[in-house]
Coordinates of C-alpha atoms in Angstrom, one line a residue:
X1 CA 33.0 -54.4 -8.0
X2 CA 32.0 -57.7 -9.4
X3 CA 28.2 -57.8 -10.5
X4 CA 28.4 -61.1 -11.6
X5 CA 29.1 -60.8 -15.5
X6 CA 31.9 -59.7 -17.3
X7 CA 32.7 -59.0 -20.8
X8 CA 35.0 -61.4 -22.4
X9 CA 35.4 -63.0 -26.5
X10 CA 33.5 -65.7 -27.4
X11 CA 34.2 -68.0 -30.1
X12 CA 32.6 -66.9 -33.7
X13 CA 30.6 -64.0 -32.2
X14 CA 33.1 -61.2 -31.1
X15 CA 32.3 -60.3 -27.5
X16 CA 29.6 -61.4 -25.1
X17 CA 28.9 -61.0 -21.8
X18 CA 30.0 -64.5 -19.4
X19 CA 28.4 -64.9 -15.7
X20 CA 31.6 -64.9 -13.0
X21 CA 29.1 -66.5 -10.6
X22 CA 25.8 -69.1 -11.0
X23 CA 22.6 -67.6 -11.1
X24 CA 19.2 -69.2 -10.1
X25 CA 15.9 -69.7 -12.6
X26 CA 13.8 -66.3 -11.7
X27 CA 17.4 -64.3 -10.6
X28 CA 18.3 -61.2 -11.7
X29 CA 21.0 -61.5 -13.8
X30 CA 21.6 -57.8 -15.5
X31 CA 19.5 -54.1 -14.2
X32 CA 18.9 -52.6 -17.2
X33 CA 19.6 -49.0 -17.7
X34 CA 18.5 -46.3 -20.6
X35 CA 21.3 -44.4 -21.6
X36 CA 19.5 -42.4 -24.5
X37 CA 16.3 -42.9 -26.4
X38 CA 16.9 -43.3 -30.4
X39 CA 15.1 -41.7 -33.4
X40 CA 14.5 -45.2 -34.9
X41 CA 15.3 -49.2 -34.4
X42 CA 18.6 -50.6 -35.4
X43 CA 21.0 -53.4 -34.2
X44 CA 21.9 -52.2 -30.9
X45 CA 18.3 -50.4 -30.6
X46 CA 15.9 -52.0 -27.6
X47 CA 12.5 -51.7 -28.3
X48 CA 10.9 -50.5 -24.9
X49 CA 7.2 -49.7 -26.0
X50 CA 5.1 -49.9 -29.3
X51 CA 6.7 -47.2 -30.8
X52 CA 9.6 -46.4 -28.6
X53 CA 13.4 -47.4 -28.9
X54 CA 16.3 -46.6 -26.8
X55 CA 19.9 -47.8 -26.1
X56 CA 20.8 -49.2 -23.1
X57 CA 24.1 -48.2 -21.0
X58 CA 26.4 -50.7 -19.6
X59 CA 27.2 -54.2 -20.5
X60 CA 23.1 -54.9 -22.0
X61 CA 23.7 -54.1 -25.2
X62 CA 26.7 -56.8 -25.5
X63 CA 24.7 -59.8 -24.4
X64 CA 24.5 -61.7 -27.1
X65 CA 21.2 -63.5 -29.1
X66 CA 20.3 -67.3 -28.5
X67 CA 17.5 -69.2 -29.9
X68 CA 17.5 -71.2 -26.8
X69 CA 18.4 -68.4 -24.1
X70 CA 19.1 -68.8 -20.5
X71 CA 17.9 -65.2 -20.0
X72 CA 14.5 -63.5 -20.6
X73 CA 13.4 -59.8 -20.3
X74 CA 11.6 -58.3 -17.4
X75 CA 10.7 -54.4 -17.9
X76 CA 12.3 -52.4 -14.6
X77 CA 10.3 -49.2 -12.5
X78 CA 12.7 -47.1 -15.5
X79 CA 11.1 -48.6 -18.5
X80 CA 14.9 -50.4 -19.3
X81 CA 15.1 -54.1 -19.8
X82 CA 16.8 -56.7 -16.9
X83 CA 17.7 -59.7 -17.9
X84 CA 16.4 -62.6 -15.5
X85 CA 17.7 -66.0 -15.4
X86 CA 15.2 -68.4 -17.1
X87 CA 17.4 -71.4 -16.8
X88 CA 20.2 -72.0 -14.3
X89 CA 23.3 -69.9 -15.5
X90 CA 26.7 -71.4 -14.1
X91 CA 30.0 -69.2 -13.7
X92 CA 31.4 -69.3 -16.7
X93 CA 28.6 -69.6 -19.0
X94 CA 27.5 -66.9 -21.5
X95 CA 24.5 -64.7 -20.5
X96 CA 22.1 -64.7 -23.9
X97 CA 18.4 -63.6 -24.5
X98 CA 16.4 -64.2 -27.6
X99 CA 16.2 -60.1 -29.3
X100 CA 12.7 -61.4 -30.1
X101 CA 11.8 -61.2 -26.4
X102 CA 12.3 -57.4 -26.8
X103 CA 11.4 -56.3 -30.5
X104 CA 8.4 -57.2 -32.3
X105 CA 10.5 -56.7 -35.6
X106 CA 14.1 -57.2 -36.2
X107 CA 15.1 -57.2 -39.6
X108 CA 19.0 -55.7 -39.5
X109 CA 21.0 -58.9 -38.8
X110 CA 23.1 -61.3 -41.4
X111 CA 21.2 -63.8 -43.2
X112 CA 21.9 -66.8 -40.5
X113 CA 21.7 -66.9 -37.0
X114 CA 25.3 -67.9 -35.4
X115 CA 23.8 -68.7 -32.0
X116 CA 24.9 -72.8 -32.4
X117 CA 22.0 -73.9 -30.2
X118 CA 20.3 -76.9 -30.7
X119 CA 17.0 -75.0 -31.4
X120 CA 18.5 -72.4 -33.9
X121 CA 15.6 -71.1 -35.9
X122 CA 18.5 -70.2 -38.7
X123 CA 17.7 -66.5 -38.2
X124 CA 17.2 -63.7 -36.1
X125 CA 13.6 -62.7 -36.0
X126 CA 11.2 -60.3 -33.9
X127 CA 8.2 -61.6 -31.7
X128 CA 5.7 -61.4 -34.6
X129 CA 7.9 -64.0 -36.6
X130 CA 7.9 -66.3 -33.5
X131 CA 5.6 -69.6 -33.9
X132 CA 3.0 -69.6 -31.2
X133 CA 4.6 -72.6 -29.4
X134 CA 8.2 -70.4 -29.0
X135 CA 6.2 -67.5 -27.4
X136 CA 4.3 -69.8 -25.2
X137 CA 7.5 -71.5 -24.0
X138 CA 8.6 -67.6 -23.4
X139 CA 5.8 -66.9 -21.1
X140 CA 6.7 -64.6 -18.1
X141 CA 10.2 -63.8 -19.9
X142 CA 9.1 -61.3 -22.6
X143 CA 8.2 -57.4 -22.8
X144 CA 4.5 -57.2 -22.3
X145 CA 4.2 -54.5 -25.0
X146 CA 5.0 -57.1 -27.3
X147 CA 1.8 -59.4 -26.1
X148 CA -0.3 -56.3 -26.5
X149 CA 1.2 -55.5 -29.9
X150 CA 0.0 -59.1 -30.7
X151 CA -3.3 -58.6 -29.5
X152 CA -3.7 -55.4 -31.6
X153 CA -2.7 -57.2 -34.7
X154 CA -5.1 -60.3 -33.7
X155 CA -8.1 -57.6 -33.8
X156 CA -7.1 -55.9 -36.6
X157 CA -7.2 -58.7 -38.5
X158 CA -10.6 -60.1 -37.1
X159 CA -11.9 -56.6 -37.9
X160 CA -10.7 -57.3 -41.5
X161 CA -12.4 -60.2 -42.0
X162 CA -15.8 -59.6 -40.4
X163 CA -15.5 -56.1 -42.9
X164 CA -15.1 -58.8 -45.9
X165 CA -18.2 -60.7 -44.9

């Protein structure tokens, strides 16, 4: 059965997931399924809540990071991540997303990002490290708990400032 994607070798990044057909903006490219809960965050973990990490099944863990991704994240009814096209994807194109779209913090990747995009940040970061402009660019394509975590951090910072006065 052709789901519209397949695992292939990439140039310089090992394996990656590639489209076998085209996808329109807003179309679900891959449906996430949670394989198991994890005790902690690591390089293949997906954050699905403020303090909850899982390992997705299928090819979802093989989707590579890009600082200029063609997919974003949408939580499905099981709490897993679906990948949704945020740009048109042509058959043969690698399916990518920004790891910051699902994880608030990232600290376990090599010092240099290898995505090769023209908007590469130079390193893979989490949501908390993205500039406000990039966060705005990703509106509608990020996990909602990241927005909630930002709001909590902003409230905590405001409370500390008020306490100092």
